[in-house]
Amino acid sequence: MSDTPYTPPRVWKWEPGNGGKFANINRPIAGPTHDKPLPVGKHPLQLYSLATPNGVKVTVMLEELLEKGIEAAEYDAHLIKIGDGDQFGSGFVEVNPNSKIPALMDHSTNPPQRVFESGAILLYLAEKFSAFLPSDPAKRTECLSWLFWQMGSAPILGGGFGHFYAYAPEKYQYPIDRYTMEVKRQLDVLDRHLADNRYMAGDDYTIADMAIHPWYGALVKNRVYEAAEFLEAHTYQNVIRWADELDARPAVQRGRMVNRTFGEPSEQLHERHDASDFELKTQDKL
């Protein structure tokens, strides 16, 4: 690590390869890098994703809809390998011009509707199926406030803390201290709120929980960045209580498996096209 302070140039120039673990997929321009059409399965809902926290939000939502008996929520989940640059294929860029997972195509509409950004997908599905979003205006507003809290806060956790603590090629105290302070403040926000509420929007489980749990629930359970000890996650008892309750939900357990390419083979379902895939097509069965 250099002890020399960095002085920004008058005009920034991109140096390919700069960016640590994800340097090979980082670039300062948008658009496709290659032609590659997306596969389309048998169901109206086509999901293109990976089991990162943002991807898990949507697969949990879809599995929760199916758990409620909403058959129209059946879906195909296609694996997008972001490390290989699948998100820069022409077909994916047509669904999400921002080249980030997850992305959804709804073929039940004419013309088919694309939806990108995980929060937008959760809201789209909640409104489409009238589920996991309160109808009462005050409760709906509370739910959406927490949904957008997550969308605004998680980049601090992921692109800020996660990058500098776990992925950066060199460790620097200033950014780690800066983002650790903010992540601990966010955890305290959640812990204080969950002291008086079973779920994020009160007594009802909603898309706000589905959005926050894959990030902050996973954080306190040491499933992302292996930082639970560093953050003293055990002190956020209300967050842990809430995370444990959501972890026990069957739909959450299934949703965490979809498009997963790491961990135990029995917990990896690279692609999901039928409910039976959870029993027949996990990586330990192939």
PDB file of C-alpha atoms in Angstrom:
ATOM      1  CA  MET A   1       0.000   0.000   0.000  1.00  0.00           C
ATOM      2  CA  SER A   2       1.395   3.376  -1.008  1.00  0.00           C
ATOM      3  CA  ASP A   3       1.913   6.009   1.701  1.00  0.00           C
ATOM      4  CA  THR A   4       1.772   8.764  -0.923  1.00  0.00           C
ATOM      5  CA  PRO A   5      -1.509  10.731  -0.919  1.00  0.00           C
ATOM      6  CA  TYR A   6      -3.425  10.465  -4.177  1.00  0.00           C
ATOM      7  CA  THR A   7      -3.881  13.647  -6.189  1.00  0.00           C
ATOM      8  CA  PRO A   8      -6.639  13.300  -8.806  1.00  0.00           C
ATOM      9  CA  PRO A   9      -5.625  14.330 -12.325  1.00  0.00           C
ATOM     10  CA  ARG A  10      -7.468  17.127 -14.092  1.00  0.00           C
ATOM     11  CA  VAL A  11      -9.170  14.536 -16.316  1.00  0.00           C
ATOM     12  CA  TRP A  12      -9.709  10.955 -15.166  1.00  0.00           C
ATOM     13  CA  LYS A  13      -8.525   8.175 -17.475  1.00  0.00           C
ATOM     14  CA  TRP A  14      -9.718   4.587 -17.297  1.00  0.00           C
ATOM     15  CA  GLU A  15      -7.044   1.980 -16.599  1.00  0.00           C
ATOM     16  CA  PRO A  16      -8.441  -1.485 -17.455  1.00  0.00           C
ATOM     17  CA  GLY A  17      -7.789  -3.978 -14.687  1.00  0.00           C
ATOM     18  CA  ASN A  18      -8.227  -1.494 -11.875  1.00  0.00           C
ATOM     19  CA  GLY A  19     -10.930  -2.608  -9.452  1.00  0.00           C
ATOM     20  CA  GLY A  20      -9.812  -5.643  -7.502  1.00  0.00           C
ATOM     21  CA  LYS A  21     -11.826  -8.845  -7.682  1.00  0.00           C
ATOM     22  CA  PHE A  22     -14.314  -7.498 -10.218  1.00  0.00           C
ATOM     23  CA  ALA A  23     -11.884  -5.601 -12.412  1.00  0.00           C
ATOM     24  CA  ASN A  24     -12.638  -7.771 -15.435  1.00  0.00           C
ATOM     25  CA  ILE A  25     -16.297  -6.664 -15.524  1.00  0.00           C
ATOM     26  CA  ASN A  26     -15.899  -3.009 -14.579  1.00  0.00           C
ATOM     27  CA  ARG A  27     -15.855  -0.387 -17.328  1.00  0.00           C
ATOM     28  CA  PRO A  28     -16.934   3.248 -17.629  1.00  0.00           C
ATOM     29  CA  ILE A  29     -19.290   2.738 -20.595  1.00  0.00           C
ATOM     30  CA  ALA A  30     -22.642   1.025 -21.076  1.00  0.00           C
ATOM     31  CA  GLY A  31     -24.035  -1.151 -23.854  1.00  0.00           C
ATOM     32  CA  PRO A  32     -23.428  -4.715 -25.034  1.00  0.00           C
ATOM     33  CA  THR A  33     -20.001  -6.203 -25.652  1.00  0.00           C
ATOM     34  CA  HIS A  34     -21.220  -9.196 -27.670  1.00  0.00           C
ATOM     35  CA  ASP A  35     -24.266 -10.668 -29.352  1.00  0.00           C
ATOM     36  CA  LYS A  36     -26.055 -13.225 -27.226  1.00  0.00           C
ATOM     37  CA  PRO A  37     -29.825 -13.742 -27.201  1.00  0.00           C
ATOM     38  CA  LEU A  38     -31.464 -14.705 -23.931  1.00  0.00           C
ATOM     39  CA  PRO A  39     -33.129 -18.088 -23.483  1.00  0.00           C
ATOM     40  CA  VAL A  40     -36.899 -18.144 -22.947  1.00  0.00           C
ATOM     41  CA  GLY A  41     -38.551 -20.916 -20.953  1.00  0.00           C
ATOM     42  CA  LYS A  42     -42.109 -22.173 -20.722  1.00  0.00           C
ATOM     43  CA  HIS A  43     -43.537 -19.768 -18.150  1.00  0.00           C
ATOM     44  CA  PRO A  44     -44.726 -16.174 -18.686  1.00  0.00           C
ATOM     45  CA  LEU A  45     -42.231 -14.864 -16.110  1.00  0.00           C
ATOM     46  CA  GLN A  46     -38.612 -15.112 -17.206  1.00  0.00           C
ATOM     47  CA  LEU A  47     -35.950 -14.162 -14.664  1.00  0.00           C
ATOM     48  CA  TYR A  48     -32.307 -13.597 -15.567  1.00  0.00           C
ATOM     49  CA  SER A  49     -30.245 -13.474 -12.411  1.00  0.00           C
ATOM     50  CA  LEU A  50     -27.611 -14.705  -9.995  1.00  0.00           C
ATOM     51  CA  ALA A  51     -27.967 -15.436  -6.278  1.00  0.00           C
ATOM     52  CA  THR A  52     -26.365 -12.240  -5.040  1.00  0.00           C
ATOM     53  CA  PRO A  53     -28.410 -10.392  -2.405  1.00  0.00           C
ATOM     54  CA  ASN A  54     -30.186  -8.417  -5.130  1.00  0.00           C
ATOM     55  CA  GLY A  55     -31.003 -11.558  -7.061  1.00  0.00           C
ATOM     56  CA  VAL A  56     -32.230 -13.401  -3.974  1.00  0.00           C
ATOM     57  CA  LYS A  57     -34.799 -10.669  -3.319  1.00  0.00           C
ATOM     58  CA  VAL A  58     -36.687 -11.603  -6.478  1.00  0.00           C
ATOM     59  CA  THR A  59     -36.429 -15.396  -6.278  1.00  0.00           C
ATOM     60  CA  VAL A  60     -37.695 -15.224  -2.693  1.00  0.00           C
ATOM     61  CA  MET A  61     -40.618 -13.070  -3.844  1.00  0.00           C
ATOM     62  CA  LEU A  62     -41.510 -15.514  -6.615  1.00  0.00           C
ATOM     63  CA  GLU A  63     -41.280 -18.499  -4.274  1.00  0.00           C
ATOM     64  CA  GLU A  64     -43.404 -16.704  -1.672  1.00  0.00           C
ATOM     65  CA  LEU A  65     -46.069 -16.025  -4.320  1.00  0.00           C
ATOM     66  CA  LEU A  66     -46.073 -19.707  -5.254  1.00  0.00           C
ATOM     67  CA  GLU A  67     -46.216 -20.651  -1.561  1.00  0.00           C
ATOM     68  CA  LYS A  68     -49.446 -18.623  -1.384  1.00  0.00           C
ATOM     69  CA  GLY A  69     -50.887 -20.735  -4.198  1.00  0.00           C
ATOM     70  CA  ILE A  70     -50.582 -18.095  -6.936  1.00  0.00           C
ATOM     71  CA  GLU A  71     -49.922 -20.384  -9.894  1.00  0.00           C
ATOM     72  CA  ALA A  72     -49.511 -17.493 -12.334  1.00  0.00           C
ATOM     73  CA  ALA A  73     -46.246 -16.660 -10.553  1.00  0.00           C
ATOM     74  CA  GLU A  74     -44.542 -19.761 -11.974  1.00  0.00           C
ATOM     75  CA  TYR A  75     -41.263 -18.755 -13.507  1.00  0.00           C
ATOM     76  CA  ASP A  76     -38.075 -19.776 -15.256  1.00  0.00           C
ATOM     77  CA  ALA A  77     -34.846 -18.546 -13.670  1.00  0.00           C
ATOM     78  CA  HIS A  78     -31.869 -18.413 -16.021  1.00  0.00           C
ATOM     79  CA  LEU A  79     -28.337 -18.102 -14.690  1.00  0.00           C
ATOM     80  CA  ILE A  80     -26.400 -14.945 -15.563  1.00  0.00           C
ATOM     81  CA  LYS A  81     -22.709 -15.422 -14.797  1.00  0.00           C
ATOM     82  CA  ILE A  82     -21.591 -11.888 -14.119  1.00  0.00           C
ATOM     83  CA  GLY A  83     -17.964 -12.951 -13.725  1.00  0.00           C
ATOM     84  CA  ASP A  84     -18.086 -14.142 -17.349  1.00  0.00           C
ATOM     85  CA  GLY A  85     -19.728 -10.939 -18.554  1.00  0.00           C
ATOM     86  CA  ASP A  86     -23.140 -12.469 -19.402  1.00  0.00           C
ATOM     87  CA  GLN A  87     -24.772  -9.210 -18.332  1.00  0.00           C
ATOM     88  CA  PHE A  88     -23.146  -7.470 -21.288  1.00  0.00           C
ATOM     89  CA  GLY A  89     -24.736  -9.754 -23.870  1.00  0.00           C
ATOM     90  CA  SER A  90     -27.057  -8.030 -26.324  1.00  0.00           C
ATOM     91  CA  GLY A  91     -30.143  -9.880 -25.113  1.00  0.00           C
ATOM     92  CA  PHE A  92     -29.568  -9.000 -21.485  1.00  0.00           C
ATOM     93  CA  VAL A  93     -28.855  -5.350 -22.262  1.00  0.00           C
ATOM     94  CA  GLU A  94     -32.213  -5.190 -24.065  1.00  0.00           C
ATOM     95  CA  VAL A  95     -33.913  -6.239 -20.813  1.00  0.00           C
ATOM     96  CA  ASN A  96     -31.701  -4.127 -18.554  1.00  0.00           C
ATOM     97  CA  PRO A  97     -29.698  -1.329 -20.207  1.00  0.00           C
ATOM     98  CA  ASN A  98     -27.840  -0.948 -16.907  1.00  0.00           C
ATOM     99  CA  SER A  99     -26.341  -4.462 -17.248  1.00  0.00           C
ATOM    100  CA  LYS A 100     -27.042  -5.495 -13.654  1.00  0.00           C
ATOM    101  CA  ILE A 101     -28.891  -8.514 -12.319  1.00  0.00           C
ATOM    102  CA  PRO A 102     -31.707  -9.247 -11.723  1.00  0.00           C
ATOM    103  CA  ALA A 103     -33.821  -8.567 -14.805  1.00  0.00           C
ATOM    104  CA  LEU A 104     -37.327  -9.835 -15.524  1.00  0.00           C
ATOM    105  CA  MET A 105     -39.430 -10.272 -18.648  1.00  0.00           C
ATOM    106  CA  ASP A 106     -43.183 -10.713 -18.242  1.00  0.00           C
ATOM    107  CA  HIS A 107     -44.551 -12.435 -21.349  1.00  0.00           C
ATOM    108  CA  SER A 108     -48.119 -12.413 -20.033  1.00  0.00           C
ATOM    109  CA  THR A 109     -48.485  -8.840 -21.346  1.00  0.00           C
ATOM    110  CA  ASN A 110     -48.683  -7.662 -24.941  1.00  0.00           C
ATOM    111  CA  PRO A 111     -46.062  -6.547 -25.708  1.00  0.00           C
ATOM    112  CA  PRO A 112     -43.920  -8.319 -23.093  1.00  0.00           C
ATOM    113  CA  GLN A 113     -42.918  -6.057 -20.214  1.00  0.00           C
ATOM    114  CA  ARG A 114     -39.315  -5.710 -19.106  1.00  0.00           C
ATOM    115  CA  VAL A 115     -38.583  -4.829 -15.468  1.00  0.00           C
ATOM    116  CA  PHE A 116     -35.143  -4.068 -14.076  1.00  0.00           C
ATOM    117  CA  GLU A 117     -33.816  -2.990 -10.672  1.00  0.00           C
ATOM    118  CA  SER A 118     -34.640  -5.391  -7.858  1.00  0.00           C
ATOM    119  CA  GLY A 119     -36.869  -2.953  -5.976  1.00  0.00           C
ATOM    120  CA  ALA A 120     -38.868  -2.235  -9.115  1.00  0.00           C
ATOM    121  CA  ILE A 121     -39.302  -5.969  -9.746  1.00  0.00           C
ATOM    122  CA  LEU A 122     -40.558  -6.543  -6.196  1.00  0.00           C
ATOM    123  CA  LEU A 123     -43.043  -3.706  -6.518  1.00  0.00           C
ATOM    124  CA  TYR A 124     -44.151  -4.854  -9.986  1.00  0.00           C
ATOM    125  CA  LEU A 125     -44.843  -8.399  -8.791  1.00  0.00           C
ATOM    126  CA  ALA A 126     -46.547  -7.213  -5.598  1.00  0.00           C
ATOM    127  CA  GLU A 127     -48.934  -5.027  -7.597  1.00  0.00           C
ATOM    128  CA  LYS A 128     -49.452  -7.612 -10.330  1.00  0.00           C
ATOM    129  CA  PHE A 129     -50.488 -10.313  -7.859  1.00  0.00           C
ATOM    130  CA  SER A 130     -51.869  -8.112  -5.050  1.00  0.00           C
ATOM    131  CA  ALA A 131     -49.588  -9.712  -2.495  1.00  0.00           C
ATOM    132  CA  PHE A 132     -47.008  -8.690   0.113  1.00  0.00           C
ATOM    133  CA  LEU A 133     -47.865  -5.005  -0.245  1.00  0.00           C
ATOM    134  CA  PRO A 134     -50.413  -3.544   2.198  1.00  0.00           C
ATOM    135  CA  SER A 135     -53.555  -2.027   0.702  1.00  0.00           C
ATOM    136  CA  ASP A 136     -54.040   0.390   3.599  1.00  0.00           C
ATOM    137  CA  PRO A 137     -52.434   3.692   2.492  1.00  0.00           C
ATOM    138  CA  ALA A 138     -50.525   4.276   5.723  1.00  0.00           C
ATOM    139  CA  LYS A 139     -49.157   0.722   5.870  1.00  0.00           C
ATOM    140  CA  ARG A 140     -48.358   0.758   2.160  1.00  0.00           C
ATOM    141  CA  THR A 141     -46.393   3.971   2.615  1.00  0.00           C
ATOM    142  CA  GLU A 142     -44.464   2.487   5.544  1.00  0.00           C
ATOM    143  CA  CYS A 143     -43.637  -0.581   3.463  1.00  0.00           C
ATOM    144  CA  LEU A 144     -42.436   1.473   0.513  1.00  0.00           C
ATOM    145  CA  SER A 145     -40.397   3.743   2.772  1.00  0.00           C
ATOM    146  CA  TRP A 146     -38.428   0.744   4.002  1.00  0.00           C
ATOM    147  CA  LEU A 147     -38.160  -0.706   0.484  1.00  0.00           C
ATOM    148  CA  PHE A 148     -36.559   2.491  -0.750  1.00  0.00           C
ATOM    149  CA  TRP A 149     -34.469   2.732   2.423  1.00  0.00           C
ATOM    150  CA  GLN A 150     -32.880  -0.526   1.358  1.00  0.00           C
ATOM    151  CA  MET A 151     -32.360   0.585  -2.220  1.00  0.00           C
ATOM    152  CA  GLY A 152     -30.576   3.713  -1.001  1.00  0.00           C
ATOM    153  CA  SER A 153     -28.660   2.123   1.872  1.00  0.00           C
ATOM    154  CA  ALA A 154     -27.366  -1.160   0.455  1.00  0.00           C
ATOM    155  CA  PRO A 155     -24.871   0.441  -1.968  1.00  0.00           C
ATOM    156  CA  ILE A 156     -23.067   1.722   1.146  1.00  0.00           C
ATOM    157  CA  LEU A 157     -22.981  -1.846   2.449  1.00  0.00           C
ATOM    158  CA  GLY A 158     -22.052  -3.512  -0.840  1.00  0.00           C
ATOM    159  CA  GLY A 159     -20.134  -1.086  -3.020  1.00  0.00           C
ATOM    160  CA  GLY A 160     -18.710   0.710  -0.013  1.00  0.00           C
ATOM    161  CA  PHE A 161     -18.051  -1.550   2.972  1.00  0.00           C
ATOM    162  CA  GLY A 162     -18.088  -4.862   1.112  1.00  0.00           C
ATOM    163  CA  HIS A 163     -15.713  -3.669  -1.570  1.00  0.00           C
ATOM    164  CA  PHE A 164     -13.104  -2.091   0.670  1.00  0.00           C
ATOM    165  CA  TYR A 165     -13.326  -4.692   3.456  1.00  0.00           C
ATOM    166  CA  ALA A 166     -13.510  -7.860   1.334  1.00  0.00           C
ATOM    167  CA  TYR A 167     -12.669  -7.243  -2.319  1.00  0.00           C
ATOM    168  CA  ALA A 168     -10.266  -4.333  -2.791  1.00  0.00           C
ATOM    169  CA  PRO A 169      -6.747  -5.399  -3.805  1.00  0.00           C
ATOM    170  CA  GLU A 170      -5.308  -3.413  -0.889  1.00  0.00           C
ATOM    171  CA  LYS A 171      -6.742  -2.526   2.514  1.00  0.00           C
ATOM    172  CA  TYR A 172      -7.042   1.162   3.376  1.00  0.00           C
ATOM    173  CA  GLN A 173      -8.103   2.272   6.847  1.00  0.00           C
ATOM    174  CA  TYR A 174      -9.950   5.430   5.846  1.00  0.00           C
ATOM    175  CA  PRO A 175     -12.610   3.871   3.542  1.00  0.00           C
ATOM    176  CA  ILE A 176     -13.003   0.821   5.798  1.00  0.00           C
ATOM    177  CA  ASP A 177     -13.538   3.037   8.844  1.00  0.00           C
ATOM    178  CA  ARG A 178     -15.863   5.344   6.903  1.00  0.00           C
ATOM    179  CA  TYR A 179     -18.124   2.602   5.573  1.00  0.00           C
ATOM    180  CA  THR A 180     -18.005   0.484   8.733  1.00  0.00           C
ATOM    181  CA  MET A 181     -19.317   3.436  10.720  1.00  0.00           C
ATOM    182  CA  GLU A 182     -22.213   3.872   8.298  1.00  0.00           C
ATOM    183  CA  VAL A 183     -23.069   0.151   8.111  1.00  0.00           C
ATOM    184  CA  LYS A 184     -23.154  -0.067  11.902  1.00  0.00           C
ATOM    185  CA  ARG A 185     -25.427   2.980  11.941  1.00  0.00           C
ATOM    186  CA  GLN A 186     -27.718   1.242   9.439  1.00  0.00           C
ATOM    187  CA  LEU A 187     -27.791  -1.888  11.572  1.00  0.00           C
ATOM    188  CA  ASP A 188     -28.695   0.250  14.560  1.00  0.00           C
ATOM    189  CA  VAL A 189     -31.552   1.817  12.570  1.00  0.00           C
ATOM    190  CA  LEU A 190     -32.875  -1.669  11.830  1.00  0.00           C
ATOM    191  CA  ASP A 191     -32.319  -2.936  15.360  1.00  0.00           C
ATOM    192  CA  ARG A 192     -34.214  -0.054  16.949  1.00  0.00           C
ATOM    193  CA  HIS A 193     -37.086  -0.414  14.488  1.00  0.00           C
ATOM    194  CA  LEU A 194     -37.349  -4.191  14.890  1.00  0.00           C
ATOM    195  CA  ALA A 195     -37.419  -3.833  18.667  1.00  0.00           C
ATOM    196  CA  ASP A 196     -41.005  -2.625  18.257  1.00  0.00           C
ATOM    197  CA  ASN A 197     -42.017  -4.389  15.044  1.00  0.00           C
ATOM    198  CA  ARG A 198     -42.143  -8.051  14.074  1.00  0.00           C
ATOM    199  CA  TYR A 199     -41.464  -7.196  10.434  1.00  0.00           C
ATOM    200  CA  MET A 200     -40.229  -4.094   8.675  1.00  0.00           C
ATOM    201  CA  ALA A 201     -43.716  -2.722   7.994  1.00  0.00           C
ATOM    202  CA  GLY A 202     -45.288  -3.890  11.256  1.00  0.00           C
ATOM    203  CA  ASP A 203     -47.145  -7.155  11.775  1.00  0.00           C
ATOM    204  CA  ASP A 204     -47.241  -8.142   8.095  1.00  0.00           C
ATOM    205  CA  TYR A 205     -44.446  -9.720   6.082  1.00  0.00           C
ATOM    206  CA  THR A 206     -43.926  -7.610   2.950  1.00  0.00           C
ATOM    207  CA  ILE A 207     -41.612  -6.843   0.055  1.00  0.00           C
ATOM    208  CA  ALA A 208     -39.709  -4.564   2.446  1.00  0.00           C
ATOM    209  CA  ASP A 209     -38.563  -7.646   4.371  1.00  0.00           C
ATOM    210  CA  MET A 210     -37.709  -9.439   1.127  1.00  0.00           C
ATOM    211  CA  ALA A 211     -35.561  -6.501   0.045  1.00  0.00           C
ATOM    212  CA  ILE A 212     -33.686  -5.990   3.312  1.00  0.00           C
ATOM    213  CA  HIS A 213     -33.185  -9.571   4.483  1.00  0.00           C
ATOM    214  CA  PRO A 214     -30.800 -10.793   1.724  1.00  0.00           C
ATOM    215  CA  TRP A 215     -28.445  -7.941   2.589  1.00  0.00           C
ATOM    216  CA  TYR A 216     -28.705  -7.199   6.295  1.00  0.00           C
ATOM    217  CA  GLY A 217     -30.074 -10.527   7.472  1.00  0.00           C
ATOM    218  CA  ALA A 218     -27.236 -12.248   5.636  1.00  0.00           C
ATOM    219  CA  LEU A 219     -24.765  -9.764   7.105  1.00  0.00           C
ATOM    220  CA  VAL A 220     -25.614 -10.490  10.738  1.00  0.00           C
ATOM    221  CA  LYS A 221     -25.670 -14.241   9.986  1.00  0.00           C
ATOM    222  CA  ASN A 222     -22.159 -13.950   8.495  1.00  0.00           C
ATOM    223  CA  ARG A 223     -23.210 -15.000   4.991  1.00  0.00           C
ATOM    224  CA  VAL A 224     -21.760 -11.950   3.229  1.00  0.00           C
ATOM    225  CA  TYR A 225     -18.205 -10.597   3.545  1.00  0.00           C
ATOM    226  CA  GLU A 226     -17.485 -12.798   6.621  1.00  0.00           C
ATOM    227  CA  ALA A 227     -17.676  -9.611   8.632  1.00  0.00           C
ATOM    228  CA  ALA A 228     -20.048 -10.508  11.481  1.00  0.00           C
ATOM    229  CA  GLU A 229     -17.299 -10.543  14.102  1.00  0.00           C
ATOM    230  CA  PHE A 230     -15.731  -7.344  12.776  1.00  0.00           C
ATOM    231  CA  LEU A 231     -19.108  -5.572  12.949  1.00  0.00           C
ATOM    232  CA  GLU A 232     -20.067  -7.123  16.318  1.00  0.00           C
ATOM    233  CA  ALA A 233     -23.217  -8.396  14.629  1.00  0.00           C
ATOM    234  CA  HIS A 234     -24.217 -10.321  17.760  1.00  0.00           C
ATOM    235  CA  THR A 235     -25.096  -7.012  19.430  1.00  0.00           C
ATOM    236  CA  TYR A 236     -27.983  -6.392  17.009  1.00  0.00           C
ATOM    237  CA  GLN A 237     -30.284  -8.884  18.680  1.00  0.00           C
ATOM    238  CA  ASN A 238     -33.524  -7.650  17.113  1.00  0.00           C
ATOM    239  CA  VAL A 239     -32.064  -7.926  13.626  1.00  0.00           C
ATOM    240  CA  ILE A 240     -30.883 -11.454  14.406  1.00  0.00           C
ATOM    241  CA  ARG A 241     -34.342 -12.428  15.723  1.00  0.00           C
ATOM    242  CA  TRP A 242     -35.945 -11.128  12.532  1.00  0.00           C
ATOM    243  CA  ALA A 243     -33.327 -12.766  10.300  1.00  0.00           C
ATOM    244  CA  ASP A 244     -33.814 -16.126  12.022  1.00  0.00           C
ATOM    245  CA  GLU A 245     -37.583 -15.935  11.529  1.00  0.00           C
ATOM    246  CA  LEU A 246     -37.235 -15.184   7.829  1.00  0.00           C
ATOM    247  CA  ASP A 247     -34.541 -17.836   7.373  1.00  0.00           C
ATOM    248  CA  ALA A 248     -37.037 -20.434   8.607  1.00  0.00           C
ATOM    249  CA  ARG A 249     -39.593 -19.662   5.875  1.00  0.00           C
ATOM    250  CA  PRO A 250     -39.642 -22.454   3.226  1.00  0.00           C
ATOM    251  CA  ALA A 251     -39.987 -19.967   0.363  1.00  0.00           C
ATOM    252  CA  VAL A 252     -36.958 -18.030   1.611  1.00  0.00           C
ATOM    253  CA  GLN A 253     -34.954 -21.242   1.782  1.00  0.00           C
ATOM    254  CA  ARG A 254     -35.917 -22.131  -1.786  1.00  0.00           C
ATOM    255  CA  GLY A 255     -35.371 -18.609  -3.069  1.00  0.00           C
ATOM    256  CA  ARG A 256     -31.840 -18.544  -1.710  1.00  0.00           C
ATOM    257  CA  MET A 257     -31.012 -21.678  -3.725  1.00  0.00           C
ATOM    258  CA  VAL A 258     -32.082 -20.394  -7.141  1.00  0.00           C
ATOM    259  CA  ASN A 259     -29.250 -19.265  -9.469  1.00  0.00           C
ATOM    260  CA  ARG A 260     -26.767 -20.028  -6.694  1.00  0.00           C
ATOM    261  CA  THR A 261     -23.298 -21.110  -7.810  1.00  0.00           C
ATOM    262  CA  PHE A 262     -21.470 -21.259  -4.478  1.00  0.00           C
ATOM    263  CA  GLY A 263     -21.741 -23.084  -1.156  1.00  0.00           C
ATOM    264  CA  GLU A 264     -22.896 -26.635  -0.608  1.00  0.00           C
ATOM    265  CA  PRO A 265     -23.899 -28.431  -3.847  1.00  0.00           C
ATOM    266  CA  SER A 266     -27.216 -29.426  -2.242  1.00  0.00           C
ATOM    267  CA  GLU A 267     -28.033 -25.731  -1.860  1.00  0.00           C
ATOM    268  CA  GLN A 268     -27.244 -24.790  -5.463  1.00  0.00           C
ATOM    269  CA  LEU A 269     -29.975 -24.763  -8.106  1.00  0.00           C
ATOM    270  CA  HIS A 270     -28.263 -23.099 -11.040  1.00  0.00           C
ATOM    271  CA  GLU A 271     -31.465 -22.792 -13.060  1.00  0.00           C
ATOM    272  CA  ARG A 272     -35.069 -23.182 -12.001  1.00  0.00           C
ATOM    273  CA  HIS A 273     -37.788 -24.171 -14.478  1.00  0.00           C
ATOM    274  CA  ASP A 274     -40.148 -26.270 -12.333  1.00  0.00           C
ATOM    275  CA  ALA A 275     -40.934 -26.723  -8.646  1.00  0.00           C
ATOM    276  CA  SER A 276     -39.561 -30.255  -8.840  1.00  0.00           C
ATOM    277  CA  ASP A 277     -36.108 -28.867  -9.684  1.00  0.00           C
ATOM    278  CA  PHE A 278     -35.452 -28.278  -5.974  1.00  0.00           C
ATOM    279  CA  GLU A 279     -35.611 -32.033  -5.436  1.00  0.00           C
ATOM    280  CA  LEU A 280     -34.164 -33.269  -8.709  1.00  0.00           C
ATOM    281  CA  LYS A 281     -31.706 -30.752 -10.134  1.00  0.00           C
ATOM    282  CA  THR A 282     -29.568 -29.296  -7.350  1.00  0.00           C
ATOM    283  CA  GLN A 283     -25.840 -29.636  -7.983  1.00  0.00           C
ATOM    284  CA  ASP A 284     -25.481 -32.660  -5.702  1.00  0.00           C
ATOM    285  CA  LYS A 285     -27.977 -34.534  -7.920  1.00  0.00           C
ATOM    286  CA  LEU A 286     -26.223 -33.813 -11.220  1.00  0.00           C
TER     287      LEU A 286
END
